[in-house]
Every structure is written in structure tokens, then in C-alpha cells.
mmCIF file with all atom_site columns, C-alpha atoms in Angstrom:
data_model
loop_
_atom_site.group_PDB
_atom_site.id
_atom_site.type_symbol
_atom_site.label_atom_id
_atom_site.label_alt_id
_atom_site.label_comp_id
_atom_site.label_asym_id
_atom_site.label_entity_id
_atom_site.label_seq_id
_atom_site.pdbx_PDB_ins_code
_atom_site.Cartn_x
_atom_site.Cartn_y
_atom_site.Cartn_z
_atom_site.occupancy
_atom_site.B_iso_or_equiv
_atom_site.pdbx_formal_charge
_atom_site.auth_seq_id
_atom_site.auth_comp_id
_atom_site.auth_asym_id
_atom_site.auth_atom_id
_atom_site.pdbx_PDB_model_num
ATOM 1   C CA . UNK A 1 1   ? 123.564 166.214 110.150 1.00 0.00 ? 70  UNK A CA 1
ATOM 2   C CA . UNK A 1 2   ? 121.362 168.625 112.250 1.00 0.00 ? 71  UNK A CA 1
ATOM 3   C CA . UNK A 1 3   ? 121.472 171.241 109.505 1.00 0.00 ? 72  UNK A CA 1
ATOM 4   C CA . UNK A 1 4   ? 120.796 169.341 106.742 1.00 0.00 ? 73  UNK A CA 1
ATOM 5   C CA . UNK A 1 5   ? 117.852 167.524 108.741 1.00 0.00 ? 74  UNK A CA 1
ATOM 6   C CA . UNK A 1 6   ? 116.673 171.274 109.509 1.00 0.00 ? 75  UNK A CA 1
ATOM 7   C CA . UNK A 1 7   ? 117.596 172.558 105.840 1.00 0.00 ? 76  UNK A CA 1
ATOM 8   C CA . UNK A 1 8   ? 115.451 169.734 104.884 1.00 0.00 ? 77  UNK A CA 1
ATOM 9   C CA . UNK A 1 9   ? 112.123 170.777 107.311 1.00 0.00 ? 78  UNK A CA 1
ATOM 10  C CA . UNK A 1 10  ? 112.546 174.208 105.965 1.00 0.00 ? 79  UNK A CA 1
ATOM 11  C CA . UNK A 1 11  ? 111.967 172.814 102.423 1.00 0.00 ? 80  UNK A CA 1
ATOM 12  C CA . UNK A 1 12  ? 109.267 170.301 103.155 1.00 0.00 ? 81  UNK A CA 1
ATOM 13  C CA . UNK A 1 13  ? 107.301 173.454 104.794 1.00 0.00 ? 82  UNK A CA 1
ATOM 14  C CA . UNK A 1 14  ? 107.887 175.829 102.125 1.00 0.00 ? 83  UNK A CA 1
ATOM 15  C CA . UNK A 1 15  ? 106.366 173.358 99.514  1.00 0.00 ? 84  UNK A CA 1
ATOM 16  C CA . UNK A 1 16  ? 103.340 172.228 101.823 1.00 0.00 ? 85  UNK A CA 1
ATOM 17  C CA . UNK A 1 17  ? 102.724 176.595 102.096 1.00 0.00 ? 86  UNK A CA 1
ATOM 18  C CA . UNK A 1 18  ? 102.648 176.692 98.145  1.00 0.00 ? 87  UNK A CA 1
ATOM 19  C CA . UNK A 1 19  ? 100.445 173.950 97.630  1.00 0.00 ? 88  UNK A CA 1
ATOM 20  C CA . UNK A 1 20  ? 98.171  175.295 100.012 1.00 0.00 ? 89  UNK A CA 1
ATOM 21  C CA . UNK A 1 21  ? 98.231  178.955 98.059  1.00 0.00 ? 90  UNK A CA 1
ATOM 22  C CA . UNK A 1 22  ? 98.237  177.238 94.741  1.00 0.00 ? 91  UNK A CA 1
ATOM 23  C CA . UNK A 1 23  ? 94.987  175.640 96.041  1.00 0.00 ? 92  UNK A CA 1
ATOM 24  C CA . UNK A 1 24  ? 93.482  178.704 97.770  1.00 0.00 ? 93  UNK A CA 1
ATOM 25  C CA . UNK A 1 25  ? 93.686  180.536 94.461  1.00 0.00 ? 94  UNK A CA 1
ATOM 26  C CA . UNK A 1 26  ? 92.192  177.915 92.276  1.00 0.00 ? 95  UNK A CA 1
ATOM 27  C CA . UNK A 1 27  ? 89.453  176.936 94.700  1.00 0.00 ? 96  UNK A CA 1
ATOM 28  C CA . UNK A 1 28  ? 88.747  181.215 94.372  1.00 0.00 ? 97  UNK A CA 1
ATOM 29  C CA . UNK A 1 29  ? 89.048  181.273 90.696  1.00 0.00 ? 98  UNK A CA 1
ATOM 30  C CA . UNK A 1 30  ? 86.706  178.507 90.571  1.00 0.00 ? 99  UNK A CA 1
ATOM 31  C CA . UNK A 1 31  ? 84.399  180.327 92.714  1.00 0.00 ? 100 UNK A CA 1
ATOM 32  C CA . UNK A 1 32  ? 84.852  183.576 90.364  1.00 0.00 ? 101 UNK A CA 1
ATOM 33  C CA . UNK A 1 33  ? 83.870  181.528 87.198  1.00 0.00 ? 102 UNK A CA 1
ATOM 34  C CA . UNK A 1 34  ? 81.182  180.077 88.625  1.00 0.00 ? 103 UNK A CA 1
ATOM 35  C CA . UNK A 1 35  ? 79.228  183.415 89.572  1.00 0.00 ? 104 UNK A CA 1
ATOM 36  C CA . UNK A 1 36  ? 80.036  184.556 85.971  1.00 0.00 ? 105 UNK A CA 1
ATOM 37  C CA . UNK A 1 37  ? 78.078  181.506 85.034  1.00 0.00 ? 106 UNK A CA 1
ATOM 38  C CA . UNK A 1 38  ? 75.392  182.653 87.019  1.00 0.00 ? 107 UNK A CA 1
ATOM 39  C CA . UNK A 1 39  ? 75.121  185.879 86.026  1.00 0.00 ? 108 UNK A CA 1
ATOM 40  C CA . UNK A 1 40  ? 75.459  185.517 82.962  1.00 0.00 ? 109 UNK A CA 1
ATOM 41  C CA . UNK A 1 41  ? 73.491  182.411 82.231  1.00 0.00 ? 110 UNK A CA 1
ATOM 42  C CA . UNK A 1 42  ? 69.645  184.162 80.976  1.00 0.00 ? 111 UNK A CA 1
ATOM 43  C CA . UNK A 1 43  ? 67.485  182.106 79.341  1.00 0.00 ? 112 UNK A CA 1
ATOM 44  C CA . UNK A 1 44  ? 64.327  184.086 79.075  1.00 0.00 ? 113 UNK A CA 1
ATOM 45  C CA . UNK A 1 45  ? 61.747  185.632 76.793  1.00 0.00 ? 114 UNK A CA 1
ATOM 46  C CA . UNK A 1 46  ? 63.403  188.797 78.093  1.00 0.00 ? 115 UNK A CA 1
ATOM 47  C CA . UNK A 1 47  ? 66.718  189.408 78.755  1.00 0.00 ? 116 UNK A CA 1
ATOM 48  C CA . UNK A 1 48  ? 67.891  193.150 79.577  1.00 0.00 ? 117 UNK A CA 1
ATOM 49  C CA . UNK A 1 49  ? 71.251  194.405 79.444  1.00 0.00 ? 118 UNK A CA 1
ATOM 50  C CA . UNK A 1 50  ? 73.369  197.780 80.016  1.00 0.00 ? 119 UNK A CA 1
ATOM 51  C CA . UNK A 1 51  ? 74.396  199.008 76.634  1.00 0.00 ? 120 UNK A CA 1
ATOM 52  C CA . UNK A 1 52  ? 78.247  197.120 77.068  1.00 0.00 ? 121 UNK A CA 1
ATOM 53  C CA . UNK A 1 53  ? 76.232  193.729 76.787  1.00 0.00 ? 122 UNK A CA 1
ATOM 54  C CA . UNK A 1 54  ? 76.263  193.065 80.472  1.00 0.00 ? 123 UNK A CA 1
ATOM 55  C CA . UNK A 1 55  ? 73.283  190.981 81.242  1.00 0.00 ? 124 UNK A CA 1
ATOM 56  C CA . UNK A 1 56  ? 71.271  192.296 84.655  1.00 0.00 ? 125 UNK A CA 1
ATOM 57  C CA . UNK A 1 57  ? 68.938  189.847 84.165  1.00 0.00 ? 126 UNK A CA 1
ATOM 58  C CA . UNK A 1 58  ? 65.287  189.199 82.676  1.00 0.00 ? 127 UNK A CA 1
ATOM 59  C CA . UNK A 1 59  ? 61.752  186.964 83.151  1.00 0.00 ? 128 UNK A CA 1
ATOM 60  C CA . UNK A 1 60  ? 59.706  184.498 81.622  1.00 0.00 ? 129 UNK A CA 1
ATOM 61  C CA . UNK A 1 61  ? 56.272  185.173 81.928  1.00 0.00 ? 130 UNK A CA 1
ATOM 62  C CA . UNK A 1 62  ? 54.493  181.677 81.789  1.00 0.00 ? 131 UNK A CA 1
ATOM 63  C CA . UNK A 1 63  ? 55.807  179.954 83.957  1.00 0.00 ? 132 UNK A CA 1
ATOM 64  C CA . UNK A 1 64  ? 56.606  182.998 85.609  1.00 0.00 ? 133 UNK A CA 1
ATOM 65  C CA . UNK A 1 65  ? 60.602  182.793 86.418  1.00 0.00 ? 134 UNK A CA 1
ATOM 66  C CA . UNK A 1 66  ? 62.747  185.588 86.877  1.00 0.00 ? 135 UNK A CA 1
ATOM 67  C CA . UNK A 1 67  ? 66.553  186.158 86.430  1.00 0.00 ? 136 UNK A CA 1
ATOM 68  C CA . UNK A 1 68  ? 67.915  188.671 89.046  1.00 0.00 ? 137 UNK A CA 1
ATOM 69  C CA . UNK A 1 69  ? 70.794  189.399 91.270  1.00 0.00 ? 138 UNK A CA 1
ATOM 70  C CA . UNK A 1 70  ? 72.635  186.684 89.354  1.00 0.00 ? 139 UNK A CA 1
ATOM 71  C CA . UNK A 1 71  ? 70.054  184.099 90.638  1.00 0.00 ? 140 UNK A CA 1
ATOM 72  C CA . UNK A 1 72  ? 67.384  182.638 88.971  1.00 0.00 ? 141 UNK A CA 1
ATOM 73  C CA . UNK A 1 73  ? 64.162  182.527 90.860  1.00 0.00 ? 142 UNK A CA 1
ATOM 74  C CA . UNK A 1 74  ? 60.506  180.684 90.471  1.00 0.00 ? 143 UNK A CA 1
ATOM 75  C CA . UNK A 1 75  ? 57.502  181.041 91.498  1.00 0.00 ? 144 UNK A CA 1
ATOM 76  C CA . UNK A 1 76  ? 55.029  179.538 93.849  1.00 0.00 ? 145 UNK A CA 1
ATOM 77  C CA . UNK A 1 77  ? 51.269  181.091 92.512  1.00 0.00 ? 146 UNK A CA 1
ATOM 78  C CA . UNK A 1 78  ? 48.119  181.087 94.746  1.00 0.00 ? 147 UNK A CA 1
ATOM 79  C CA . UNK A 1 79  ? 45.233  183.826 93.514  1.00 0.00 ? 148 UNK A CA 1
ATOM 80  C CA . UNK A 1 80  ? 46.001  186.642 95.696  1.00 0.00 ? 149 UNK A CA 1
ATOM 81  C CA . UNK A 1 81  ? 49.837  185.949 95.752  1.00 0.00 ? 150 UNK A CA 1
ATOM 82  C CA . UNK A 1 82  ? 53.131  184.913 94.372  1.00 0.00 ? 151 UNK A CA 1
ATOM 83  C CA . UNK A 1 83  ? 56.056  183.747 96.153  1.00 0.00 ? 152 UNK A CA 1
ATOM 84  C CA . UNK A 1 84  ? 59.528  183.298 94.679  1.00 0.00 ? 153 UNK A CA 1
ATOM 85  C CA . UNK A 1 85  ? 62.224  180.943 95.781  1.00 0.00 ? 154 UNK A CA 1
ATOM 86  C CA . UNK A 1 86  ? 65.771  180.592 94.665  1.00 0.00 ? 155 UNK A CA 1
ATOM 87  C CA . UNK A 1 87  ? 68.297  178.039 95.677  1.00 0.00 ? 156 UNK A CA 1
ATOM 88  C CA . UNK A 1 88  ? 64.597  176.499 97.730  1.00 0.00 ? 157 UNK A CA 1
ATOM 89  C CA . UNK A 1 89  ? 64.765  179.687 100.186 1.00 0.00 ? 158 UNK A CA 1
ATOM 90  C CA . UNK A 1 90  ? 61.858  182.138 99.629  1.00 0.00 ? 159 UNK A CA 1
ATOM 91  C CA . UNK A 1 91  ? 63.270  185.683 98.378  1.00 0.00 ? 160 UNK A CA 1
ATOM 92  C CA . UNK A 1 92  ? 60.349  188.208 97.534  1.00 0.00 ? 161 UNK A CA 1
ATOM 93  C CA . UNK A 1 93  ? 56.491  187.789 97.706  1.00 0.00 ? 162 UNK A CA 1
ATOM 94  C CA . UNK A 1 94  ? 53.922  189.642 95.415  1.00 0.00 ? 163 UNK A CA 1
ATOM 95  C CA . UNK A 1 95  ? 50.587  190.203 97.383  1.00 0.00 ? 164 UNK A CA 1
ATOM 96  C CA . UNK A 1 96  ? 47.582  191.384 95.174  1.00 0.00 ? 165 UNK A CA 1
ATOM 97  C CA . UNK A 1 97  ? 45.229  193.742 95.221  1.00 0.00 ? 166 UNK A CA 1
ATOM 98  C CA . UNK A 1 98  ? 42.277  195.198 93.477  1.00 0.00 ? 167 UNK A CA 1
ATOM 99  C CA . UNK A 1 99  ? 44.527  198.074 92.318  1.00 0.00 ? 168 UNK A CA 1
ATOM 100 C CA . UNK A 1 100 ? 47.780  196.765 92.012  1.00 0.00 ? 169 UNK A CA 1
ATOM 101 C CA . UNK A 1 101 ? 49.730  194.355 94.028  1.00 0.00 ? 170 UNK A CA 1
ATOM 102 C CA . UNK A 1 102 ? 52.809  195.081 96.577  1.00 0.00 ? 171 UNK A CA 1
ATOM 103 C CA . UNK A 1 103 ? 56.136  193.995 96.739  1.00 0.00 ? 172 UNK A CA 1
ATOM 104 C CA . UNK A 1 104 ? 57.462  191.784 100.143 1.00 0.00 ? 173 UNK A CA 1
ATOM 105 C CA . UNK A 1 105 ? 60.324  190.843 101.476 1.00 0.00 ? 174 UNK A CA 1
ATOM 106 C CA . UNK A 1 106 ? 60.895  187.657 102.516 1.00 0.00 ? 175 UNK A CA 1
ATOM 107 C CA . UNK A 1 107 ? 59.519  188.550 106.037 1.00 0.00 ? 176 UNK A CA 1
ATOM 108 C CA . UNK A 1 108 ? 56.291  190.157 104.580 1.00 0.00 ? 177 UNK A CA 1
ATOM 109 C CA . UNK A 1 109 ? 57.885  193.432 104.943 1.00 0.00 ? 178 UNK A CA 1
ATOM 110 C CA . UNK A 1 110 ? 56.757  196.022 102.499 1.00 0.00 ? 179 UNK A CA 1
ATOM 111 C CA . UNK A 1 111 ? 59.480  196.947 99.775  1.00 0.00 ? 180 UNK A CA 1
ATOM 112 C CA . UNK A 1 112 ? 57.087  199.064 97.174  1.00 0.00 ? 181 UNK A CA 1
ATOM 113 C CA . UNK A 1 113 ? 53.216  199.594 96.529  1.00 0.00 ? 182 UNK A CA 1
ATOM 114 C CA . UNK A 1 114 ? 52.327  199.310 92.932  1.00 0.00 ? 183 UNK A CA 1
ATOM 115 C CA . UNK A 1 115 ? 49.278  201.677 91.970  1.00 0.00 ? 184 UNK A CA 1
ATOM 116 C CA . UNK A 1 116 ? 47.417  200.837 88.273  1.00 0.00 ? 185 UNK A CA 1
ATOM 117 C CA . UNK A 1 117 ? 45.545  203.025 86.843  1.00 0.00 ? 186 UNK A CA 1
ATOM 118 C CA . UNK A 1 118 ? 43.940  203.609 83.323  1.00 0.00 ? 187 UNK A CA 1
ATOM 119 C CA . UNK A 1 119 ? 46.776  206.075 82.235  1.00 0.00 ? 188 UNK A CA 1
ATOM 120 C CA . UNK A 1 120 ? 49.384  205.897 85.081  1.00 0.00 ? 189 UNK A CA 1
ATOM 121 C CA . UNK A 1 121 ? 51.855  203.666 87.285  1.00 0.00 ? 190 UNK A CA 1
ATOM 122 C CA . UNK A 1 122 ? 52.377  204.743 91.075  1.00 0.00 ? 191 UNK A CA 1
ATOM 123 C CA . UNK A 1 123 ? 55.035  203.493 92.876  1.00 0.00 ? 192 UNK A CA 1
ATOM 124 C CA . UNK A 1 124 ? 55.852  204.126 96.384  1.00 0.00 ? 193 UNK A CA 1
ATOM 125 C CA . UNK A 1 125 ? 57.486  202.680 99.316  1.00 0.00 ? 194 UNK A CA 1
ATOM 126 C CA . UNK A 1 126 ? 54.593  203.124 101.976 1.00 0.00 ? 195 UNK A CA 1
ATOM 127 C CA . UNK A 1 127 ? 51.130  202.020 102.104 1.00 0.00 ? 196 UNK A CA 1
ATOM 128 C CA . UNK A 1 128 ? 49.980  205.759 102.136 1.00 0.00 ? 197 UNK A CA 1
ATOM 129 C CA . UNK A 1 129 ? 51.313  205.940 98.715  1.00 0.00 ? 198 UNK A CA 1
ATOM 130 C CA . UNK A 1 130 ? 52.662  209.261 99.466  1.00 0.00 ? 199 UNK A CA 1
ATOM 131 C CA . UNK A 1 131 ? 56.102  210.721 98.128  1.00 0.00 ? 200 UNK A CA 1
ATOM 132 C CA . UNK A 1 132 ? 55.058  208.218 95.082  1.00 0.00 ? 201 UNK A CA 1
ATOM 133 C CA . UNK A 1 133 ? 56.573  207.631 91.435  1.00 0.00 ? 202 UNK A CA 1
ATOM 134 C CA . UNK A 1 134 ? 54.216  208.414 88.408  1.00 0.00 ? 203 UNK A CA 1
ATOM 135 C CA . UNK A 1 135 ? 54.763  206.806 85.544  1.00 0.00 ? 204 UNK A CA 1
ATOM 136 C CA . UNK A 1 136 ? 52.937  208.080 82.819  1.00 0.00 ? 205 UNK A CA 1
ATOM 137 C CA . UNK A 1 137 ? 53.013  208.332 78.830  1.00 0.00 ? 206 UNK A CA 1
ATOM 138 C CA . UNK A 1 138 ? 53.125  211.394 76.826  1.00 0.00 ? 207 UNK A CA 1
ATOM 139 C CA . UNK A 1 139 ? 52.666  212.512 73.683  1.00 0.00 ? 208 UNK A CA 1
ATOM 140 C CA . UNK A 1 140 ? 56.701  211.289 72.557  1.00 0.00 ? 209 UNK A CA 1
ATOM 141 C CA . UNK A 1 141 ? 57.920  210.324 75.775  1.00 0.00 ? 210 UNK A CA 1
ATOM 142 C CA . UNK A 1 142 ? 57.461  208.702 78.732  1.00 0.00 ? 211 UNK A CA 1
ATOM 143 C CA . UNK A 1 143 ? 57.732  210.752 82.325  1.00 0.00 ? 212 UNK A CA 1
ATOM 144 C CA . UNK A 1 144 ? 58.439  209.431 85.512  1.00 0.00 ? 213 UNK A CA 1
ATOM 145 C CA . UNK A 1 145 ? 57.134  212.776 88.341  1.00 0.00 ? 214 UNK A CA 1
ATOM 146 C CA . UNK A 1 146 ? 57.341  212.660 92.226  1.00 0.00 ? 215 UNK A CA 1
ATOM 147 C CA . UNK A 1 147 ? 55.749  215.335 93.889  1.00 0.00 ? 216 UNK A CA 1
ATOM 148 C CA . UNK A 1 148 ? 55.101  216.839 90.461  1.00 0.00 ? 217 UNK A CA 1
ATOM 149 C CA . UNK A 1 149 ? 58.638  217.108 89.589  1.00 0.00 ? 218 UNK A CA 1
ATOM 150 C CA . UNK A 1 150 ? 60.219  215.689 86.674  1.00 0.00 ? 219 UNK A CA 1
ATOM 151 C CA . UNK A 1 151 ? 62.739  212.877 87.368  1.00 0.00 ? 220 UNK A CA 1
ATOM 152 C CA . UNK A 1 152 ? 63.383  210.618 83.945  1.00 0.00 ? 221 UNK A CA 1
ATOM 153 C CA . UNK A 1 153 ? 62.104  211.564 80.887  1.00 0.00 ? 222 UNK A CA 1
ATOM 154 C CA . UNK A 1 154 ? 62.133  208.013 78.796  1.00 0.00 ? 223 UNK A CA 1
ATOM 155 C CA . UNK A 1 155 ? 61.966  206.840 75.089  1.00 0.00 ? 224 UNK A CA 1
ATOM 156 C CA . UNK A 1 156 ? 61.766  203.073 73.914  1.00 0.00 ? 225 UNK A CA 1
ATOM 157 C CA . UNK A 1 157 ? 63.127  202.598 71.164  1.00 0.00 ? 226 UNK A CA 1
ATOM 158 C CA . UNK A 1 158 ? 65.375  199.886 68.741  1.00 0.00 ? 227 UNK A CA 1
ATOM 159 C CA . UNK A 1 159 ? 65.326  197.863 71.466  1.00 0.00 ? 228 UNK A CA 1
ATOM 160 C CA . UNK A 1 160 ? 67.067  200.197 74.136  1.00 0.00 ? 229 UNK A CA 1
ATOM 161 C CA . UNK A 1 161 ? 65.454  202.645 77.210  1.00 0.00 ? 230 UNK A CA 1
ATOM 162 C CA . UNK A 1 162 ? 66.939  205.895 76.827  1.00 0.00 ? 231 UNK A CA 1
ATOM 163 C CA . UNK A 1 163 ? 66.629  208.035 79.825  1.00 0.00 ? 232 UNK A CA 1
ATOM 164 C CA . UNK A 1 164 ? 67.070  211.482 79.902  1.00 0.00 ? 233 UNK A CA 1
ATOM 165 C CA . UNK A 1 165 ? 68.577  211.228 76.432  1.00 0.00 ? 234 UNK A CA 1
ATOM 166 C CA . UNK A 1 166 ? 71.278  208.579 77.110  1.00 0.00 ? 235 UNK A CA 1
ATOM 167 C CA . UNK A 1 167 ? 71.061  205.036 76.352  1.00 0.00 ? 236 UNK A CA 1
ATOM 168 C CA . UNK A 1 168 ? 71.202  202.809 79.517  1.00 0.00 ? 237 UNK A CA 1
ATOM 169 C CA . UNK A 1 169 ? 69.443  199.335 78.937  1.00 0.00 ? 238 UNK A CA 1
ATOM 170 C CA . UNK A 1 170 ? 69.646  197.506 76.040  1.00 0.00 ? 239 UNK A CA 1
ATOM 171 C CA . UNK A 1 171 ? 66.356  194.776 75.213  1.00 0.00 ? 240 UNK A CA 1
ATOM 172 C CA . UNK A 1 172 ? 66.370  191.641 73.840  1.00 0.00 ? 241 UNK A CA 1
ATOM 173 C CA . UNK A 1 173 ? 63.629  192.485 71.572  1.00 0.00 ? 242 UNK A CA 1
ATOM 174 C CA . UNK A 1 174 ? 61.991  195.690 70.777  1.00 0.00 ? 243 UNK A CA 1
ATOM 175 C CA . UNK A 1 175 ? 59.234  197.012 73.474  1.00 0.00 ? 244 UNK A CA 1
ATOM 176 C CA . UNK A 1 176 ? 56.754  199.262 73.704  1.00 0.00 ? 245 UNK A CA 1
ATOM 177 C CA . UNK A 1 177 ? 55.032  199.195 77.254  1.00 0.00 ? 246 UNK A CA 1
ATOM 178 C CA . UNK A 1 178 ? 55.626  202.338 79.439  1.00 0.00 ? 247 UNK A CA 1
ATOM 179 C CA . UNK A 1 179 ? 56.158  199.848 82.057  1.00 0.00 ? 248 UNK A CA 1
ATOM 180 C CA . UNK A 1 180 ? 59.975  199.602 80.830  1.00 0.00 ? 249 UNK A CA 1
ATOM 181 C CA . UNK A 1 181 ? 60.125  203.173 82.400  1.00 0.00 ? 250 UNK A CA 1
ATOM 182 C CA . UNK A 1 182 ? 60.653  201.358 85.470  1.00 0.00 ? 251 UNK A CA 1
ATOM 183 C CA . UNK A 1 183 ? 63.852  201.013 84.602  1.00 0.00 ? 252 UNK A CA 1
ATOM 184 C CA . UNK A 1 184 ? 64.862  203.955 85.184  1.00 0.00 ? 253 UNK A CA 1
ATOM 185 C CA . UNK A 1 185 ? 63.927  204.514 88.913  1.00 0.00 ? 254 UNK A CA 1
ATOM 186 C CA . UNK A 1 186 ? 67.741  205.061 90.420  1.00 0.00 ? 255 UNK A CA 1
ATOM 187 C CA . UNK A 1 187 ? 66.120  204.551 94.182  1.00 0.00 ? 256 UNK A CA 1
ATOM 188 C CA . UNK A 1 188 ? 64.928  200.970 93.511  1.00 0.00 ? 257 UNK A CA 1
ATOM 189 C CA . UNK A 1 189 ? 67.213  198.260 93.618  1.00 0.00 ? 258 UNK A CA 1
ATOM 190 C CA . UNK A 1 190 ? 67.919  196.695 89.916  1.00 0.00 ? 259 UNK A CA 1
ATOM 191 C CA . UNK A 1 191 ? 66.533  193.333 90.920  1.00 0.00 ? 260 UNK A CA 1
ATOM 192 C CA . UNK A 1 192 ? 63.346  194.437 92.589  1.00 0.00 ? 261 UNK A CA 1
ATOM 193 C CA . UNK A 1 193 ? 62.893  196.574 89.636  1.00 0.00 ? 262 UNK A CA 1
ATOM 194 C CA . UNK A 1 194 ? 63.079  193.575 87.433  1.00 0.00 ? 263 UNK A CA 1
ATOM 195 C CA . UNK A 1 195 ? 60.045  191.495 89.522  1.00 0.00 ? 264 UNK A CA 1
ATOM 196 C CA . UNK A 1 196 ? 58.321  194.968 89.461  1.00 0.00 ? 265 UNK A CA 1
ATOM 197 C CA . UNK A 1 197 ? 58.589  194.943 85.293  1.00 0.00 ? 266 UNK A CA 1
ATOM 198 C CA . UNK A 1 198 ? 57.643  191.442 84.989  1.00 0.00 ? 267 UNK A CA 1
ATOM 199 C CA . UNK A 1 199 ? 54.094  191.692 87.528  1.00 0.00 ? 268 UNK A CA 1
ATOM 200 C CA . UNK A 1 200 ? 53.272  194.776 85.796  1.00 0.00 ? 269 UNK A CA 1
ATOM 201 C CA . UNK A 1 201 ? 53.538  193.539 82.300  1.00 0.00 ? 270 UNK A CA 1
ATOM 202 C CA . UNK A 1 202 ? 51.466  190.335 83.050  1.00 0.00 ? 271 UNK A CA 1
ATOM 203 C CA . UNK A 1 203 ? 48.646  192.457 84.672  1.00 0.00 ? 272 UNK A CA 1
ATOM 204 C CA . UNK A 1 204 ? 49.015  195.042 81.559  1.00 0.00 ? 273 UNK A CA 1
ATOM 205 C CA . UNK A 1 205 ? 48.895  192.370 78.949  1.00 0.00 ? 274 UNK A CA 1
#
């Protein structure tokens, strides 16, 4: 009777252990699906893409939202400043200025200086401005320079950014702002370079 009773415990365990695996995996399947969702779900008057139709992420700009880092995030506006929020907690903050405006983390912290000109885009990630990215149009391309060296060499066209002669980032609708250049800046992160695009394009407009 002892060995059946224990026989029987053995079972009761094993099927409690399976349940609890069976569970384990849905609950991270469910998980899984859900940041596809996220990711995935851009409804914007922009959407960009790599060239295999995987969405980065995009903007709106009035209302200003933007769709990065698989989250999407509005914004707060005051004149000299927005702030943008996802999920309620604050993310990034644009400050203004006469020249340009700045890029902030969530602590205030300076992430890249944005320099307009007439005929040029700086970018740097100092307030001296120094070691900075120049974006600039040519006569058939656009150029991206630090330091007076060539980086990118860009071309907008069909709907896709093609950098240094390969096609990287598909659009959701053909483009023509050097802005897009941005893009191709390897040392910023792909969703600051996305609240980068969209500030620059609704000061350029």
C-alpha cells in the first residue's frame, strides 16, 4: 500500500510540474506576441522601415506623436519645449533654441545638439558642438562630414534612403528633405534618430 500511495505522489507531482511549464511557456508566448504588437503596430503619416519590411517606427507631426523603440510616445508642448511620455513616464525632452533645439534625456541630460542653418544640419553630442555631424546637400547627393571627412554619402529616392549606395530604409511615401540623411548616422541610437527626424522636419517645413 506504501508504494502505490508513493507511486501515486510521484504522479500527482509530475503533472502539477507540467502544468506549471505548460503555463510558463504560454504566459512567455503571450508576452512575445504582445511586443510584436507593439512594434509593429505604426499608425502614422510616416512610417519607416528596413528594406525586409520591418517597421522601426515613424511620427505624426500634428499632434506630434512618435513611434519608437516599439513604444508609442506623445507629447506635452510648451513654447520653448517638448516633452514626451510613453506608458505616462516622461522619456526624452526637446529644449529650443534660436538655432536649433537639443535633445534630453529624461533627467535633462544632453543626448545631441541640433545646429540649423540656411544650407546645413550640425549634430553633435556636446554643447561646444565640436567633433559635429554636417549634413549637407549636394549637387546629386546628400553628405554627412565630421571633421571634414566623408562618412555617408545619401540619395532619396522611390521612397528608400540609400547610403553609400545600398538601400537601408524603406519610406512610406516618397521624401525629399535632406533631413532623412539622419538616418544614416550609425552612432545615434535608431529611436533618438527618429525624434531627431521628426523636430527637424517640423522646424524645416
Amino acid at each position: 500500500m506504501k508504494k502505490i500511495y508513493t507511486v501515486a505522489l510521484l504522479c500527482l507531482l509530475l503533472i502539477a510540474s507540467s502544468c506549471k511549464t505548460n503555463t510558463e511557456n504560454n504566459t512567455s508566448k503571450e508576452t512575445e506576441a504582445n511586443h510584436v504588437v507593439e512594434t509593429t503596430n505604426v499608425d502614422a503619416q510616416m512610417v519607416i522601415s528596413t528594406t525586409t519590411g520591418e517597421k522601426i517606427g515613424g511620427f505624426t507631426l500634428d499632434p506630434l506623436t512618435i513611434y519608437a523603440g516599439g513604444n508609442k510616445h506623445t507629447s506635452k508642448n510648451k513654447p520653448d519645449k517638448h516633452k514626451f511620455y510613453t506608458n505616462g513616464s516622461m522619456v526624452y525632452e526637446v529644449k529650443f533654441k534660436s538655432e536649433g533645439f537639443k535633445l534630453r534625456d529624461k533627467n535633462s541630460e544632453l543626448l545631441w545638439k541640433i545646429k540649423i542653418y540656411p544650407d546645413k544640419i550640425k549634430i553633435s553630442n556636446n554643447e561646444e558642438n565640436e567633433n559635429a555631424f554636417e549634413i549637407k546637400r549636394y549637387e546629386d547627393k546628400i553628405k554627412i562630414k565630421r571633421n571634414e571627412e566623408e562618412l555617408y554619402a545619401i540619395q532619396l529616392g522611390s521612397s528608400s534612403v540609400i547610403i553609400n549606395d545600398e538601400a537601408l530604409y524603406q519610406l512610406s511615401s516618397d521624401q525629399d528633405s535632406y533631413a532623412y540623411a539622419i538616418l544614416a548616422i550609425k552612432e545615434i541610437p535608431e529611436d533618438q534618430k527618429i525624434f531627431i527626424l521628426a523636430e527637424l522636419l517640423s522646424q524645416l517645413q
